[in-house]
Every structure is written in C-alpha cells, then in structure tokens.
Coordinates of C-alpha atoms and ligand atoms in Angstrom, one line a residue:
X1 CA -3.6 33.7 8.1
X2 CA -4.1 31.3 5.5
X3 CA -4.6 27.9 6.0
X4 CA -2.9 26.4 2.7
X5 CA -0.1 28.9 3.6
X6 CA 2.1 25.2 4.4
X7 CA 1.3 25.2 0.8
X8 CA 3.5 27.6 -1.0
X9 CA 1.2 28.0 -3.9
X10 CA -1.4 30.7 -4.7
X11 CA -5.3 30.0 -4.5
X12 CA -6.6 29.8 -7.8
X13 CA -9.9 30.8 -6.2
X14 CA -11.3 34.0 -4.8
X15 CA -12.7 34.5 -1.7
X16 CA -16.3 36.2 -0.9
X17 CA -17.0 36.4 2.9
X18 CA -14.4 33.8 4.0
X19 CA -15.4 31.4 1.6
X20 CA -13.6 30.0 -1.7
X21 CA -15.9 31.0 -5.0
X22 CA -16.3 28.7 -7.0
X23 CA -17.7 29.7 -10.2
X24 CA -18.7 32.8 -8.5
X25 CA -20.3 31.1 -5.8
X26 CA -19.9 30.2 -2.6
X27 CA -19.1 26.8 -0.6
X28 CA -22.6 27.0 0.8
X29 CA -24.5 28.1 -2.3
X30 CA -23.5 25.6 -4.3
X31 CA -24.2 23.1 -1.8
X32 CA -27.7 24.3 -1.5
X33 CA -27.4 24.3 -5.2
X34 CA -25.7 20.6 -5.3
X35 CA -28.3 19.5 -2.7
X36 CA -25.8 17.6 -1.0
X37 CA -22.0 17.1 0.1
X38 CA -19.5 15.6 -0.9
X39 CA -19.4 17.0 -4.5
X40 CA -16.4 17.8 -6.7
X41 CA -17.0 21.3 -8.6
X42 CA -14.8 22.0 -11.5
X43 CA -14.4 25.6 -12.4
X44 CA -15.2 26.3 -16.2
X45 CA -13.3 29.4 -16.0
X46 CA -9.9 28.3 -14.8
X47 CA -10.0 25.2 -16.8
X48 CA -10.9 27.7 -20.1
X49 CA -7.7 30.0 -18.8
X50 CA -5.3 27.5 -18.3
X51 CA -5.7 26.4 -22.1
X52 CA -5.2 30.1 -22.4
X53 CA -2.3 30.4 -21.0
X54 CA -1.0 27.3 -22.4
X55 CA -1.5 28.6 -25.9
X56 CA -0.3 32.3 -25.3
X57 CA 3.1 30.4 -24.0
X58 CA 3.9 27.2 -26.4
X59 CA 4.9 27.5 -29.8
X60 CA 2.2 28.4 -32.3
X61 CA 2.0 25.0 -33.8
X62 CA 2.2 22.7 -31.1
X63 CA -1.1 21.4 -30.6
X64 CA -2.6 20.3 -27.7
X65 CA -4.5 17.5 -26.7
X66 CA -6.2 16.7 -23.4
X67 CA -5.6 13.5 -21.8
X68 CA -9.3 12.6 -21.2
X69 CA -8.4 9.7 -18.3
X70 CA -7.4 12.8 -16.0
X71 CA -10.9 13.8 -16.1
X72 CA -13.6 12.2 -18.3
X73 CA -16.7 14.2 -17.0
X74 CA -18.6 14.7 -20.0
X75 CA -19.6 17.9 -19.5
X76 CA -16.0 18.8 -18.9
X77 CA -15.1 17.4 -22.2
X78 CA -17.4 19.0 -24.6
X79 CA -16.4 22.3 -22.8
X80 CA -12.6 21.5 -23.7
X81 CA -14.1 20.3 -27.3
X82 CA -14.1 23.8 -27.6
X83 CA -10.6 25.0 -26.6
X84 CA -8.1 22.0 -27.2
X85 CA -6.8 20.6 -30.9
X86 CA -8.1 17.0 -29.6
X87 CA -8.4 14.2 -27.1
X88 CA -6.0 11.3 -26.1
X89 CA -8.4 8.3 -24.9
X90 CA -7.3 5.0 -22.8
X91 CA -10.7 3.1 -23.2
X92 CA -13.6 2.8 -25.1
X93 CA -15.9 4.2 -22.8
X94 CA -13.8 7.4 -23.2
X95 CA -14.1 7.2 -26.8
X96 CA -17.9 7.3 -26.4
X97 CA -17.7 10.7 -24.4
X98 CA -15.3 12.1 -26.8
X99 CA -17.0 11.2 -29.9
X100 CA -20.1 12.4 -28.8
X101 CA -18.5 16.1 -29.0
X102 CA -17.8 18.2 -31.9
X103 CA -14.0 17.1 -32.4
X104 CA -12.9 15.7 -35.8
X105 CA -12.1 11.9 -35.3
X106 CA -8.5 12.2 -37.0
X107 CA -7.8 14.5 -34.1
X108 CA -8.6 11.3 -31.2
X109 CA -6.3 8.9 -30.6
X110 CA -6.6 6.0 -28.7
X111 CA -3.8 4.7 -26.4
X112 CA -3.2 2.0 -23.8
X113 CA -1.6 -1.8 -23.4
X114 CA -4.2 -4.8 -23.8
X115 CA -6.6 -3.0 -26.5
X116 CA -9.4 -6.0 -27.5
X117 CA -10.1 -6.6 -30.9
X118 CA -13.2 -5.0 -30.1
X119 CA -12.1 -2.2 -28.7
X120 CA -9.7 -2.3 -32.1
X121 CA -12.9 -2.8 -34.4
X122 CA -14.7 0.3 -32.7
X123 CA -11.6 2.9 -33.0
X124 CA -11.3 1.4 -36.5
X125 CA -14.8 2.0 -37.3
X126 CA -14.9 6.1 -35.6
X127 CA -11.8 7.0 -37.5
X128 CA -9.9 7.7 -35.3
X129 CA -5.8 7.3 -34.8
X130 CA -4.7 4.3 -32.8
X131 CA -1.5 4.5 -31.0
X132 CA -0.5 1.0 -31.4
X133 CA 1.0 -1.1 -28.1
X134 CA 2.4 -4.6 -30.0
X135 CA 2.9 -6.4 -32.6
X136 CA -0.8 -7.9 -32.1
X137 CA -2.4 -4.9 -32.3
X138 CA -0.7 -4.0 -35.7
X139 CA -1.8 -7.4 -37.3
X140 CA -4.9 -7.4 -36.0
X141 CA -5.5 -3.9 -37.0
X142 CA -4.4 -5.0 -40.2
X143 CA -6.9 -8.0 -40.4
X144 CA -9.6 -5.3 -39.2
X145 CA -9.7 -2.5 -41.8
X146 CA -9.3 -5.8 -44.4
X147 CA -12.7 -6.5 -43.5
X148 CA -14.0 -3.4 -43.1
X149 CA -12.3 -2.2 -46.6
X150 CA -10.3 0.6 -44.6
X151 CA -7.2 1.2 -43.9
X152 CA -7.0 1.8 -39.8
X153 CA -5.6 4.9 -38.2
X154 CA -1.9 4.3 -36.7
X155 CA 0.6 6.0 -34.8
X156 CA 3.1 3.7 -33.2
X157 CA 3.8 4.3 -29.4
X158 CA 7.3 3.8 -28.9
X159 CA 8.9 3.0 -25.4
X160 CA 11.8 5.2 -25.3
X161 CA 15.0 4.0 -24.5
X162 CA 15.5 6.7 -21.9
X163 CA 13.5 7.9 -18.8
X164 CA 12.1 10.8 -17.6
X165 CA 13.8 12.1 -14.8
X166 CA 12.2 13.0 -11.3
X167 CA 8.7 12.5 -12.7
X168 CA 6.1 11.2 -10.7
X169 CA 4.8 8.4 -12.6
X170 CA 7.2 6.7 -14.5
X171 CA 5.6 5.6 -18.3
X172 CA 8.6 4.7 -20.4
X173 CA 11.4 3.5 -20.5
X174 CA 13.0 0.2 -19.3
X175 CA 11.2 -2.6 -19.2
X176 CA 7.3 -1.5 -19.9
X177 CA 4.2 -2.4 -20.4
X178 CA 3.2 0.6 -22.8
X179 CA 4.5 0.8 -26.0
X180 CA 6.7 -0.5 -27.9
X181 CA 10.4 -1.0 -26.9
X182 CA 12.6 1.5 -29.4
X183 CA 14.9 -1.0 -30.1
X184 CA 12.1 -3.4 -32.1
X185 CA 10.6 -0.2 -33.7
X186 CA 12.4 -0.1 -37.0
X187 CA 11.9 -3.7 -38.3
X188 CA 8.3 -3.4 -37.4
X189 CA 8.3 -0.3 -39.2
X190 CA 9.5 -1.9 -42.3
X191 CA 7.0 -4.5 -42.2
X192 CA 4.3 -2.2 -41.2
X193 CA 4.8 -1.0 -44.8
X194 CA 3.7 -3.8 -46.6
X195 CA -0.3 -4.2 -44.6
X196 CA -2.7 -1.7 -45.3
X197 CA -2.8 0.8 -42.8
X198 CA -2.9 4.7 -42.5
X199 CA 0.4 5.3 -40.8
X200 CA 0.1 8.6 -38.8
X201 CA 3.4 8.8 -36.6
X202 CA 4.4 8.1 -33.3
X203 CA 3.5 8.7 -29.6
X204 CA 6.4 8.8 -27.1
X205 CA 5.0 9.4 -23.9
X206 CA 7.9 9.2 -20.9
X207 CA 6.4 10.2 -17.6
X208 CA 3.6 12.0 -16.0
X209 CA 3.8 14.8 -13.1
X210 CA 7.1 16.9 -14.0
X211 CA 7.7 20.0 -12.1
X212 CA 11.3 20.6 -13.4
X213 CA 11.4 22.6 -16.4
X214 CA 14.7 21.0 -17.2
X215 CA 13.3 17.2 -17.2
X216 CA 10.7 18.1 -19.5
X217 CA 13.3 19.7 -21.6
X218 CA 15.7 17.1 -21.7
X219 CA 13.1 14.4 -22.6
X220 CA 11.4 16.4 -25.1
X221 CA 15.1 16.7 -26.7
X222 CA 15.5 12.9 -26.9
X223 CA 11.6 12.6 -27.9
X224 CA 12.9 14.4 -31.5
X225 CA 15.8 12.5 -31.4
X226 CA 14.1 9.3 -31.5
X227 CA 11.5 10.0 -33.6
X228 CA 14.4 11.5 -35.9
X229 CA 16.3 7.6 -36.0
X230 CA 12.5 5.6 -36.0
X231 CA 11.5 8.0 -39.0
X232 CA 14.3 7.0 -40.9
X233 CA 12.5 3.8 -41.4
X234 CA 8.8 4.6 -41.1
X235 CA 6.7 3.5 -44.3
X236 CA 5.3 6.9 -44.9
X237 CA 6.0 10.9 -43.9
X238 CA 5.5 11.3 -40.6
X239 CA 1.9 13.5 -39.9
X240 CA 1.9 13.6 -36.3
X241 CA 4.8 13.6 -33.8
X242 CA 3.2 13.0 -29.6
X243 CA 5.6 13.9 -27.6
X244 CA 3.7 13.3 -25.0
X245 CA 3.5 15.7 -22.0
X246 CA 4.0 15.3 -18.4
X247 CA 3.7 18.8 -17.4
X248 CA 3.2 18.3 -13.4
X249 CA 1.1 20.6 -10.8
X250 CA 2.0 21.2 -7.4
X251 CA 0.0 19.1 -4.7
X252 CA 2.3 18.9 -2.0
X253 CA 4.4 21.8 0.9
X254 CA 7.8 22.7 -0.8
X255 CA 6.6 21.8 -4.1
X256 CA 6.8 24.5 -6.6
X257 CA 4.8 25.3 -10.0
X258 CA 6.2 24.4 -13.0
X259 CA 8.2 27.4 -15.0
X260 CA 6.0 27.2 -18.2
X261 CA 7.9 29.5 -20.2
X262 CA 11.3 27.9 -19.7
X263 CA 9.4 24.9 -21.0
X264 CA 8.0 26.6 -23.8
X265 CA 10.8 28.7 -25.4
X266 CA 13.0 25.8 -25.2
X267 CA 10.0 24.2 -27.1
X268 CA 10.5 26.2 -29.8
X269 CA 14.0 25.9 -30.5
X270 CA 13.4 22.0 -30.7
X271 CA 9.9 22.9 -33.1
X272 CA 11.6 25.2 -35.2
X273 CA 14.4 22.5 -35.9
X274 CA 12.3 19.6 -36.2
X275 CA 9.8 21.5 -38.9
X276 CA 12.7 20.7 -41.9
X277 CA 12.5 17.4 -41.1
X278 CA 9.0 16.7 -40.3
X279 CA 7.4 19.3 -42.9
X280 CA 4.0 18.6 -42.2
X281 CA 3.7 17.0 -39.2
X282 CA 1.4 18.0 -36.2
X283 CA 3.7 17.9 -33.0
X284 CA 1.0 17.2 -30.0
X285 CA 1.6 17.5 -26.6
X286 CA -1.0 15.5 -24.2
X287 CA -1.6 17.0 -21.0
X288 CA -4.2 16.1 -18.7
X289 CA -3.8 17.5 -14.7
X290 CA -1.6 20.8 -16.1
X291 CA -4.9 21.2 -17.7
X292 CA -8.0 20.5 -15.2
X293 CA -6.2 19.2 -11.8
X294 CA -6.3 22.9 -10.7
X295 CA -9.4 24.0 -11.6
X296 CA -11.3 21.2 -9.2
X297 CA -12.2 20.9 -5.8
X298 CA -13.6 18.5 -3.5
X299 CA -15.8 19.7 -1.0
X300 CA -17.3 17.5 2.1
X301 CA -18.2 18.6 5.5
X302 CA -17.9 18.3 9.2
X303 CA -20.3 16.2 10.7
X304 CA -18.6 15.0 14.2
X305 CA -15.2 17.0 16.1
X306 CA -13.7 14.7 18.4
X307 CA -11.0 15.5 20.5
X308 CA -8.6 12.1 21.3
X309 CA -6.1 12.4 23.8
X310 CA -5.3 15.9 22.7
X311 CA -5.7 15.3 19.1
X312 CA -8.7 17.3 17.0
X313 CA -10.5 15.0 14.4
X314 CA -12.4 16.6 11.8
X315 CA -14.8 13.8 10.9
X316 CA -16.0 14.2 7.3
X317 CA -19.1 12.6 4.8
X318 CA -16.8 12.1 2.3
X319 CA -13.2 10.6 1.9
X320 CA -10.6 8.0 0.5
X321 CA -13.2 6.6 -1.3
X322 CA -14.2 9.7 -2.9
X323 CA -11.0 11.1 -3.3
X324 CA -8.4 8.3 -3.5
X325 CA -5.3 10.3 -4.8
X326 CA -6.0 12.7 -1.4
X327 CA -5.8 10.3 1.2
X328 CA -2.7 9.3 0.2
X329 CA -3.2 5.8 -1.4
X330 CA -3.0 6.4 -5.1
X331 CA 1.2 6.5 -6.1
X332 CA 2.5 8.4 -2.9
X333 CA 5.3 6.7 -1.0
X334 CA 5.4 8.5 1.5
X335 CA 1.7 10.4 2.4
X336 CA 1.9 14.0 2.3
X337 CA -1.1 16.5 3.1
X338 CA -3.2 18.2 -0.3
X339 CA -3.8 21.2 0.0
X340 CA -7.0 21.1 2.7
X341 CA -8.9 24.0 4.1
X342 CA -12.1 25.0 5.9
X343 CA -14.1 26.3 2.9
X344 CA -16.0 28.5 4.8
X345 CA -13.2 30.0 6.8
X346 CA -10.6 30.7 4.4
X347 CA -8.9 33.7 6.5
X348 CA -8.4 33.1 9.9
X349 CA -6.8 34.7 12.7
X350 CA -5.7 31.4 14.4
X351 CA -5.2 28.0 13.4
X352 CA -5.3 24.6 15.1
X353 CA -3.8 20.8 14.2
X354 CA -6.5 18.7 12.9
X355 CA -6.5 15.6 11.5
X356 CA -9.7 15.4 9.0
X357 CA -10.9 12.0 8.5
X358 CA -13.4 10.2 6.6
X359 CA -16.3 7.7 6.9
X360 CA -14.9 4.8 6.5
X361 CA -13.2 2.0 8.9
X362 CA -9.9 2.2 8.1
X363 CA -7.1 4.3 9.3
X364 CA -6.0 5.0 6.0
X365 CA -9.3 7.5 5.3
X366 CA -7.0 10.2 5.9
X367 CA -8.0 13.6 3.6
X368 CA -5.2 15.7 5.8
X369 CA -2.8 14.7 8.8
X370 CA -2.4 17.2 11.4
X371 CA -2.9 20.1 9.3
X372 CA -3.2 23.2 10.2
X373 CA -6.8 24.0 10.0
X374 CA -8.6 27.2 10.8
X375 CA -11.1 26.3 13.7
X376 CA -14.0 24.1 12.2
X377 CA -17.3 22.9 13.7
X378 CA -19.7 20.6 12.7
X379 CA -21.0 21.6 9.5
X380 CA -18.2 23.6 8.3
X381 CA -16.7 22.3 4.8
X382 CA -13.9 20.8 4.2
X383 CA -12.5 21.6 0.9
X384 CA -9.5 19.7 -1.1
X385 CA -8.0 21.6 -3.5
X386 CA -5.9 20.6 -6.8
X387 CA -8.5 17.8 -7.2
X388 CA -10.1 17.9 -10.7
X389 CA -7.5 15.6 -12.2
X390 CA -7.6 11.9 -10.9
X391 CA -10.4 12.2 -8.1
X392 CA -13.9 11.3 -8.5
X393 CA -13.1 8.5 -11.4
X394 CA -9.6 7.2 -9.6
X395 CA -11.8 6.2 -6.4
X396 CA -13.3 3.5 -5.2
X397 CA -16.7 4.8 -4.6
X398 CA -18.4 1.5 -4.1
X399 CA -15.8 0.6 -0.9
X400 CA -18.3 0.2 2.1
X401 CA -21.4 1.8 -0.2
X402 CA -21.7 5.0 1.4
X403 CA -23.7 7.8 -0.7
X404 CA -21.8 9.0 -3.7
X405 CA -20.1 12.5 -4.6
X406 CA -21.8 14.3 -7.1
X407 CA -20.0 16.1 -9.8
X408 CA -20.7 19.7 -11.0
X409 CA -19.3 22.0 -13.9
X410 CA -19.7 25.6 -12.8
Ligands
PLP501 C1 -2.1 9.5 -18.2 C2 -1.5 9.9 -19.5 C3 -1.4 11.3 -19.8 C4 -1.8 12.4 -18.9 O1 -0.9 12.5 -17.8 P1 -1.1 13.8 -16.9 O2 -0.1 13.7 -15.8 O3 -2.5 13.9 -16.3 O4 -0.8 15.0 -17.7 C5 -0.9 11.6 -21.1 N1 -0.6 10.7 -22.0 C6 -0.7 9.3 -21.7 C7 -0.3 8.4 -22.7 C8 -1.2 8.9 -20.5 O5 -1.2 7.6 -20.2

C-alpha cells in the first residue's frame, strides 16, 4: 500500500528500494549529500517537463512566464531562464535574481501594490515592464524616466470587474488592493497618453490555485473582453496582453489535477480571435506552483516516536517554520493533511495513524494529522510532497531560531 493513497494523485517520483528518488537519488543519499535534514530538494527534471508539457499543450504563441515569488531560488531560476519566455517579479530583490540570468529585460515585468520610488527608479533603470498599481506609480514613473531621459516600461494592471470563481486565493475583483479598478482604467488611459512612457499593455491577474478547467476558462473569456473595452482607449497598440494564470495543483484528498488540455484548446479559440484585434501582441500567462509546486519536496526526519494516550507522534527536526503552507497556517480555513510519507518506506504492507509534528512549542506545528503513515522509527524521513511552490521562502524560519533547511537543485 501506498501511503499518499488518501491522496488521489500520482507520485511524480520513482521509487528505488522503498525510497522516493529524487533526482535519481535516494532520501538517504542526498541527505548524506545535503549533510543535514530538513532540506527542500527541487527536482530539475520535473520542473524542465512540466514547461514541456505546458508548451506541447497551450497554443503556440502564448507565452509563458514564471511567477518568480512561488519559488525565487536562484538556481531554480537561471534553470527556468532557460525554458520559460520570462519572469513576473513582486520585489526588487527578485529583480536582482532574475536580472542576473540570461532573460531579456523587456521580457520581466514587475508587479505588486506599494512599489517605492526606489524600487520604481531601479525597474526604470533594468528596462524592464512595470505593471503599474495607481495613479502614483504612473506619475511618478512619469517624473522618473524625465530624469533619467527614458521613457519607463508600462503595462497597466487592471482589477477586473469580475472574480475568479472557486479559486483559492482570490486577486481581483471587488474591492482590491492590486491593480487598478476597471472602472477608472480608461480615463487614466487617456491621460497616460500625454506623459512619456512606453505603454506595453495590460496585466489582469484574477485568482491563484484553479483546479476547474471551466473557471479558468470563463475568466480568461472576460480577461479578452476587458482588455477588448480598456484597449479602446489605450494611448498606443497593445504589445502585451497578461492574462494572468491561476492554473492550481492538487495538495489536498479529493482534490483532483487540473484538465490542461480542456484549458488549452479552449485557449486557442479565445487566441485565435483575439490575434485580429491585438495583431502583435504577446498574450502571457504567469504561472508559478503549475510550474515548480510539484517538482519539490520537503524532507525532515524522525528524531523522537511518542505514543500519547493511544496516539503515535512522529516528532520531526523540521516543521511549520520551515514549511508554513504544510502545517496548515498559510490561507487554509480549514487544515487539511499534504500529501506526507515516510521517505524511506514508500510501499508498505501496513499503515498506522500518526500525527507528525514539529520542533516547535506550539500545537499548531502540525506537518500531518493522523495520517496514515507507514510504520516509522526514529530516523526515518519524513517527506512532504507538492512543496517547491510557497515553502522554504513563505516560512518563518527565524520563529524560535532552530537550524535552517537547506535548499538543493538536483
Ligand atoms: C502570485 C502570483 C502569481 C502566481 O500564482 P501561482 O498560484 O503560484 O501560479 C501570478 N501572478 C501574480 C500577479 C501573482 O501575484
């Protein structure tokens, strides 16, 4: 028996005597290798096939960008340098890892509420495409390639006036904080013509973790239909359409993967309409967990098994504040079990309910809730799949100072 099997999703690893292998080696190896636990090891050939798969299935000229806050490991991004058409950042210090690869800057673009003029002066400066928040951040953009004697990147991000349905994180519409609201667009638009700026296009960005092919559908139907009325008053051809991405991975039991190619050929239909009236645009979609969240996986290990009034704890080195999104604490409502196995007993013939905890002195460093776990003794690992989107960086690593995970690329 399995031990994800509450999990009704296949193991993107192999298995070599019991173990998952990672990279083509073993839990143990690369522990010996990593020279400690807890470490996160991202798997260069999944994340390498799942852009594969994502460009054998989508229409020829979308292009796709990764969304570098899902996973900003360095080394992780220069290998996607390689694969993807270019990089959506949220801060500066992303736009140092990305710059420091190969892609061209008109192929970043920078997005996220409360940019300083700083922040404004250095995007400026790299050349890359600014997807613009306020009305502040247009004037002062404005003010900034004055100075400089350029004329700054833009795209405007536009909160739409309509909502992704059953996503997991909800980004636009209603009342926001990101972009701007649809209904202000086309006066700023207008006035946007008259300041010297590069006007790129737009980024409409609804939602983030979609499993229904039919929600990503629908709001990538009312994505061209709002670019289609902003466009009408936009002070230059439109070059690049974002239509953001939301493309969601399962993580939790009853929880299905998403149906790519219903996605995709849909995709087309809406592409091959919207190239008459966007000749010349680049249509980006911005994925970040459909692209890495798969490919990673957390491993710590056993170091105490207590038994407490009939219940089995697996006490781990590593935990919530490795591996916030895990324990439960990062957007769930109601916690619900990742996908958690014994990493070094993959196939077993029985299983038992285990609770495996972490360090730390709070009941809520919980990596899985009764689960059930093949048998596991001390110094046995514990490995957490789906976790090379949003884990090591969306911690808090510093909460009561125990060691911290290290992070491979294999
Ligand atoms: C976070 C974010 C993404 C990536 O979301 P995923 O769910 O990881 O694919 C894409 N675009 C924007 C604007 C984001 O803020």
């Amino acid at each position: 028996m399995n031990s994800t099997n509450q999990h009704p999703f296949a193991l993107p690893f192999p298995i070599q005597d019991n173990s998952l292998l990672i990279g083509g080696m073993t839990i143990s190896q690369l522990a010996n290798r990593v020279g400690q636990t807890p470490f996160y090891a991202y798997d260069r050939r999944l994340v390498s096939e799942r852009v594969a798969l994502l460009r054998s299935s989508l229409p020829k000229d979308i292009h796709l960008h990764f969304a570098v806050k899902s996973n900003p490991m360095p080394a992780l991004v220069q290998h996607l340098a390689g694969l993807v058409d270019g990089f959506d950042v949220a801060s500066t210090g992303e736009l140092k890892t990305v710059l420091d690869t190969t892609m061209p800057p008109d192929k970043i673009s920078f997005a996220g509420p409360g940019k300083t003029e700083r922040e404004l002066c250095q995007a400026a400066a790299a050349g890359i495409v600014v997807n613009v928040e306020s009305e502040r951040e247009i004037d002062l953009l404005a003010k900034i390639g004055f100075d400089m004697g350029i004329k700054p990147k833009v795209a405007v991000r536009i909160n739409p006036d309509f909502e992704l349905k059953s996503s997991g994180m909800k980004m636009g519409g209603g009342p926001k904080q990101f972009g701007i609201d649809a209904e202000i667009v086309p006066d700023l638009l207008v006035r946007m013509g008259a300041l010297e700026l590069d006007f790129y296009g737009f980024h409409i960005f609804s939602g983030s973790q979609n499993l229904r092919a039919d929600s990503i559908i629908e709001a990538q139907e009312k994505t061209f239909d709002l670019a289609r009325r902003m466009a009408a008053y936009a002070p230059g051809p439109i070059r690049l359409l974002n239509l953001g991405g939301g493309f969601g991975i399962p993580y939790f039991p009853g929880e299905h993967t998403l149906d790519l190619s219903r996605v995709a050929e849909r995709l087309a239909c809406l592409v091959f309409d919207a190239r008459k009236e966007f000749p010349g645009a680049e249509f980006v979609v911005e994925l970040g967990r459909y692209i890495v969240g798969e490919a990673g996986v957390y491993v710590c290990r056993v170091i105490d098994r207590k038994v407490s009034r009939g219940h089995v704890f697996l006490v781990a080195d590593g935990g919530l504040h490795h591996h916030l999104s895990a324990s439960g604490n990062f957007g769930q409502v109601i916690r619900k079990n990742y996908p958690v196995l014994v990493g070094n007993r993959v196939i077993v013939e029985e299983t038992e309910s285990a609770s495996v905890v972490g360090p730390l002195c709070t009941p809520l460093d919980l990596l899985a809730d009764k689960m059930l776990l093949g048998h596991a003794r001390i110094g046995d690992f514990i490995a957490v799949l789906q976790s090379g989107a949003y884990g090591y960086t969306a911690s808090p690593r510093d909460f009561l100072s125990h060691p911290q995970p290290v992070e491979i690329l294999v």
